[in-house]
PDB file of C-alpha atoms in Angstrom:
ATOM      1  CA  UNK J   1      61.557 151.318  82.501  1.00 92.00           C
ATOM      2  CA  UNK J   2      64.331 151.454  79.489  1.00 93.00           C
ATOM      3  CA  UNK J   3      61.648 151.758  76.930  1.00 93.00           C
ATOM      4  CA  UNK J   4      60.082 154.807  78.758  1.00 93.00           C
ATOM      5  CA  UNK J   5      63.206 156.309  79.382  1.00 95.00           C
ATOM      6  CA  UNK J   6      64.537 156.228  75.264  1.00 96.00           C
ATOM      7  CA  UNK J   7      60.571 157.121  74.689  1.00 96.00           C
ATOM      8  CA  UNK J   8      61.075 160.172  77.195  1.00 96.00           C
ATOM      9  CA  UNK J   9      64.026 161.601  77.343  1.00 96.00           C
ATOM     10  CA  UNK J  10      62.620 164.408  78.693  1.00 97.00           C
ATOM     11  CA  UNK J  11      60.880 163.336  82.124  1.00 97.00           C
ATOM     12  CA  UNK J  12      62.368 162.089  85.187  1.00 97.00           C
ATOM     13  CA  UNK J  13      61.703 158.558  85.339  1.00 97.00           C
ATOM     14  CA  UNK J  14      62.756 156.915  88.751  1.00 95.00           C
ATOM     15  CA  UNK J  15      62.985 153.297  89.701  1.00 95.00           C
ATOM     16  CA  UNK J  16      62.118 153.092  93.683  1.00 95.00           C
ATOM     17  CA  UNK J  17      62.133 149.737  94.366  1.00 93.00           C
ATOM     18  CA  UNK J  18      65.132 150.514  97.110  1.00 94.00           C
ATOM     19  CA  UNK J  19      63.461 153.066  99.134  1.00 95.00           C
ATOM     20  CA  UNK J  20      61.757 151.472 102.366  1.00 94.00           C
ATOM     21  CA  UNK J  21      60.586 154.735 104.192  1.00 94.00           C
ATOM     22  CA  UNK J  22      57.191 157.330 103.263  1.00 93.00           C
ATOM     23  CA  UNK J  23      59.771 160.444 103.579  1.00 94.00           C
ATOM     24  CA  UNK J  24      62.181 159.579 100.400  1.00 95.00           C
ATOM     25  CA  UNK J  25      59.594 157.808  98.839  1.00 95.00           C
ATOM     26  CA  UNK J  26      57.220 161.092  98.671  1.00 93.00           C
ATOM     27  CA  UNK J  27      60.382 162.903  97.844  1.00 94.00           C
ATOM     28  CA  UNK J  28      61.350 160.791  94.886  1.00 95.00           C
ATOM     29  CA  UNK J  29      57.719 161.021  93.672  1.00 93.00           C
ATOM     30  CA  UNK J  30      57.126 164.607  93.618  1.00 93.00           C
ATOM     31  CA  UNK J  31      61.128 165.250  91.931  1.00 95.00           C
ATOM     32  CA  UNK J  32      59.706 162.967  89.289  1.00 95.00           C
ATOM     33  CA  UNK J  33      57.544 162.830  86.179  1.00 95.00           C
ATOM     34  CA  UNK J  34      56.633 158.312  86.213  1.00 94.00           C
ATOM     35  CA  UNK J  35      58.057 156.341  88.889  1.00 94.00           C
ATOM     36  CA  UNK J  36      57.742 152.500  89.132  1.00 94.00           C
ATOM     37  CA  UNK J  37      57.137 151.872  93.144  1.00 92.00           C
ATOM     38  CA  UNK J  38      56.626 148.253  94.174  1.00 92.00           C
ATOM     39  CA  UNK J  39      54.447 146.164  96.288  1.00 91.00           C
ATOM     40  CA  UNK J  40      56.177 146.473  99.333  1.00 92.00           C
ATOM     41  CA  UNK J  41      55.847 150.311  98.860  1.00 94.00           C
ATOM     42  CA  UNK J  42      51.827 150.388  98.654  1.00 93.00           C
ATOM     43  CA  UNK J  43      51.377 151.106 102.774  1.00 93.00           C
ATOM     44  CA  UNK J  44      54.278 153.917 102.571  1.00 95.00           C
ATOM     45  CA  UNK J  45      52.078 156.042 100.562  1.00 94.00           C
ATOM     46  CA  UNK J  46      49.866 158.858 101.521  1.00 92.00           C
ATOM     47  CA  UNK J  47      46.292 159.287 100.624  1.00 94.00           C
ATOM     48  CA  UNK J  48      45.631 160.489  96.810  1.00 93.00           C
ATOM     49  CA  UNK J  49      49.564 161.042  96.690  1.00 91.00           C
ATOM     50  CA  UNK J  50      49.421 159.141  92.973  1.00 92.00           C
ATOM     51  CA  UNK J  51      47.705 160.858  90.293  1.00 93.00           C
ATOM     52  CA  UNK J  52      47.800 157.787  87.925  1.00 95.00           C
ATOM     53  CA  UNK J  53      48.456 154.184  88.847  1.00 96.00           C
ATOM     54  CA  UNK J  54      48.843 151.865  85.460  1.00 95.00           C
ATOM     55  CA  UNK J  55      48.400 147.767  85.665  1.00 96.00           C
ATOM     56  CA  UNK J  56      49.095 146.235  82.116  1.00 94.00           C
ATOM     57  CA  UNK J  57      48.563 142.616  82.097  1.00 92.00           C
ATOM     58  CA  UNK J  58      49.585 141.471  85.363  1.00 93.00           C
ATOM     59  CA  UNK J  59      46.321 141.377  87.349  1.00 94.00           C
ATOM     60  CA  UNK J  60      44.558 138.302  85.618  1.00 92.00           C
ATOM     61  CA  UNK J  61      47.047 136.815  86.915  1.00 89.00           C
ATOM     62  CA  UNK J  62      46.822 137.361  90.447  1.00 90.00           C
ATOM     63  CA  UNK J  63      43.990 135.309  93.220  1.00 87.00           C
ATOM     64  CA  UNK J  64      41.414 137.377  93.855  1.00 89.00           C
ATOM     65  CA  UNK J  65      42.661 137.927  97.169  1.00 89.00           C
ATOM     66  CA  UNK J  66      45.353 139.711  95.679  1.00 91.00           C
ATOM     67  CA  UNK J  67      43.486 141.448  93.554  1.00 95.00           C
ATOM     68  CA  UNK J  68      41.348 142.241  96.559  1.00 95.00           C
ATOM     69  CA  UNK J  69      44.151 143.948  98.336  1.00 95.00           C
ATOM     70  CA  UNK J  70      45.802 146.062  95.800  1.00 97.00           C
ATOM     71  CA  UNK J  71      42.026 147.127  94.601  1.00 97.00           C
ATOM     72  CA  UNK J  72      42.034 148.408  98.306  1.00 96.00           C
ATOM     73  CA  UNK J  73      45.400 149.655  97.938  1.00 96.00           C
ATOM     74  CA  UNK J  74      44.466 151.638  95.129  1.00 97.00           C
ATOM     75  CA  UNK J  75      41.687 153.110  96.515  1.00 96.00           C
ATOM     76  CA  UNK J  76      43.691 154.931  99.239  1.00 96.00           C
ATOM     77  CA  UNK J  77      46.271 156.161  96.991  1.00 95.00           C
ATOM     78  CA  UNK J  78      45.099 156.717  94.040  1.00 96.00           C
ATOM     79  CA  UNK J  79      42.864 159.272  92.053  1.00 96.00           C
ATOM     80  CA  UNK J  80      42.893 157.270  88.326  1.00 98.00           C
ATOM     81  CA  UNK J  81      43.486 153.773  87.727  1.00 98.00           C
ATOM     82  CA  UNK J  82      44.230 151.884  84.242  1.00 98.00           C
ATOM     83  CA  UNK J  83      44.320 148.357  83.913  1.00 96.00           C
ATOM     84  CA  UNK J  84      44.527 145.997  80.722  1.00 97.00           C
ATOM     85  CA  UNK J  85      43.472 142.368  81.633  1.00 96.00           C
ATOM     86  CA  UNK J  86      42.148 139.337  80.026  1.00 94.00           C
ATOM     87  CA  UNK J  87      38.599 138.928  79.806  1.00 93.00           C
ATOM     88  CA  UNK J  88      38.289 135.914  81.163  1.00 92.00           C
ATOM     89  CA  UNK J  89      41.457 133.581  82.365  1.00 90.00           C
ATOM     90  CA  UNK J  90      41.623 130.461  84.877  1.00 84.00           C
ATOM     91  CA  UNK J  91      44.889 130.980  87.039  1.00 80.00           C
ATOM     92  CA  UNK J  92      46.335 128.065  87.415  1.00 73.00           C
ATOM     93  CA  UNK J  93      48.917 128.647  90.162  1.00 70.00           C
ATOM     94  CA  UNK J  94      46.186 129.842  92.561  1.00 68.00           C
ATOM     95  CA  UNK J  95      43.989 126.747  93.149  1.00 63.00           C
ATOM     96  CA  UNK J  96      44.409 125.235  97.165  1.00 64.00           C
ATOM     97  CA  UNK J  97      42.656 122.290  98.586  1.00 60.00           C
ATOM     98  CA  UNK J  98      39.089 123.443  98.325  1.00 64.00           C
ATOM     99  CA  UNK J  99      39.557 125.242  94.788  1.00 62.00           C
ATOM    100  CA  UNK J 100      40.735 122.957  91.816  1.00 62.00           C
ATOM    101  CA  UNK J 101      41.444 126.409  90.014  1.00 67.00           C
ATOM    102  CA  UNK J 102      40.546 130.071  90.143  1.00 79.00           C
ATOM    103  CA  UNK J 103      38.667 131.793  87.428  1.00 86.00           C
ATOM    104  CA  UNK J 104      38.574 135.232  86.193  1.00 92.00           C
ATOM    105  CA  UNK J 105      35.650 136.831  84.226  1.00 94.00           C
ATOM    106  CA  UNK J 106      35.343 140.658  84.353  1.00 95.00           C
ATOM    107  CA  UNK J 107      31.625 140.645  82.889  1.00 94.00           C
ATOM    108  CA  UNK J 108      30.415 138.478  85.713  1.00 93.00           C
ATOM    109  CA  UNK J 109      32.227 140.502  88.241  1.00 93.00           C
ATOM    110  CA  UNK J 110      35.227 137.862  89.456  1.00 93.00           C
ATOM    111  CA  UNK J 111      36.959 141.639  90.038  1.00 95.00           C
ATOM    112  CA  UNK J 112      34.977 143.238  92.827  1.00 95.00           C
ATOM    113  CA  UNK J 113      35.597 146.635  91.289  1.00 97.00           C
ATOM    114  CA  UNK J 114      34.655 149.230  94.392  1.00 97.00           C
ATOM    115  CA  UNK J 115      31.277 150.770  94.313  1.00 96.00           C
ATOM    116  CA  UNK J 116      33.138 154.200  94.273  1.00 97.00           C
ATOM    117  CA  UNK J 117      35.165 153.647  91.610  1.00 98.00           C
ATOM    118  CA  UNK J 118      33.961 155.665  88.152  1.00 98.00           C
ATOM    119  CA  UNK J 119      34.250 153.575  84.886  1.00 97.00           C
ATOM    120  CA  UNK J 120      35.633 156.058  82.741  1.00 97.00           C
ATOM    121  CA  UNK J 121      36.158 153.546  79.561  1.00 96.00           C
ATOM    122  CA  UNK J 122      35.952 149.672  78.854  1.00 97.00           C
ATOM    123  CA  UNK J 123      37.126 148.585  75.151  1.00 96.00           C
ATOM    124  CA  UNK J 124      38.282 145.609  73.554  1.00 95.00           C
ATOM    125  CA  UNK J 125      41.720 145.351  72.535  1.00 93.00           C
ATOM    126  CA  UNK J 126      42.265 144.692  69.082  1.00 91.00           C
ATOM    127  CA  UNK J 127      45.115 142.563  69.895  1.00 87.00           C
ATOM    128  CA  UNK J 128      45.382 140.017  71.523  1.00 86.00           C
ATOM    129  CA  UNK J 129      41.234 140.140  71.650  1.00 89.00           C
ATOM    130  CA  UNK J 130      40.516 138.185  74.612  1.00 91.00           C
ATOM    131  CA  UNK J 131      41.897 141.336  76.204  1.00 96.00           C
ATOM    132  CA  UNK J 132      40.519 144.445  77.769  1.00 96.00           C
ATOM    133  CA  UNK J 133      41.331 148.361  78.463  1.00 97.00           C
ATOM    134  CA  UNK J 134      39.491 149.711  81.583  1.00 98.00           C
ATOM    135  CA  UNK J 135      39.941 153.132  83.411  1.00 98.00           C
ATOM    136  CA  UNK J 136      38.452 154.257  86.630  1.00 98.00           C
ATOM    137  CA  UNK J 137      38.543 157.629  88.015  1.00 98.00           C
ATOM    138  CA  UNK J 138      38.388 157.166  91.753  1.00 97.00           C
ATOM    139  CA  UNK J 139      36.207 159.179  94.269  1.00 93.00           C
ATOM    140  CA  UNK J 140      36.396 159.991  97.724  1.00 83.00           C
TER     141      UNK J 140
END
């Protein structure tokens, strides 16, 4: 958020993590130019209401569950989508009983990626290089 704002001084960056109701929310969003909204936000939202949502290492990180739900998430609100993940991680803090540990790998498709998703791009990044840049335009 600080680094945007000294990198924009121009744009109207809001912060929303306050805001529990669709009306402000939708308000706040269309007064500004990037907003950070929060996962207790997600369900506020109206369909395609977010031109761009951006998810820079955080997902390999997440069950795939999680990932699961926000994917879904996405798909309701969203036209683009941008992620940067690793391309393949275990995540440790998600194992349970039956699971001694949960595995990512993008190339073998541990990320469910909806059928009506586009792939707009997929590159390596240079660094770290275990890591990768994907973008999705997302259809109706």
């Amino acid at each position: 958020y600080k680094r945007l704002k000294l990198a924009f001084p121009d744009k109207i960056i809001a912060l929303l993590i306050d805001i529990n109701n669709n009306v402000e929310l939708e308000e706040k969003i269309e007064k500004s130019d990037i907003i950070f909204i929060f996962p207790h936000q997600l369900e506020l939202l109206s369909k395609k209401s977010i031109d761009l949502i951006i998810a820079i290492d955080c997902m390999h990180e997440m069950d795939k569950d999680t990932i699961q739900y926000y994917f879904k998430s996405f798909n309701y609100i969203t036209k683009n989508f941008y992620l940067s993940i690793w391309d393949k991680t275990d995540v440790p803090y998600s194992k349970n009983i039956f699971k001694k540990k949960n595995k990512l790998n993008y190339d073998s498709g541990d990320y469910k990626i909806p059928q009506n998703w586009k792939n707009i791009f997929k590159e390596k990044i240079v660094f770290p290089s275990n890591m990768l840049s994907l973008g999705f335009k997302i259809k109706e």
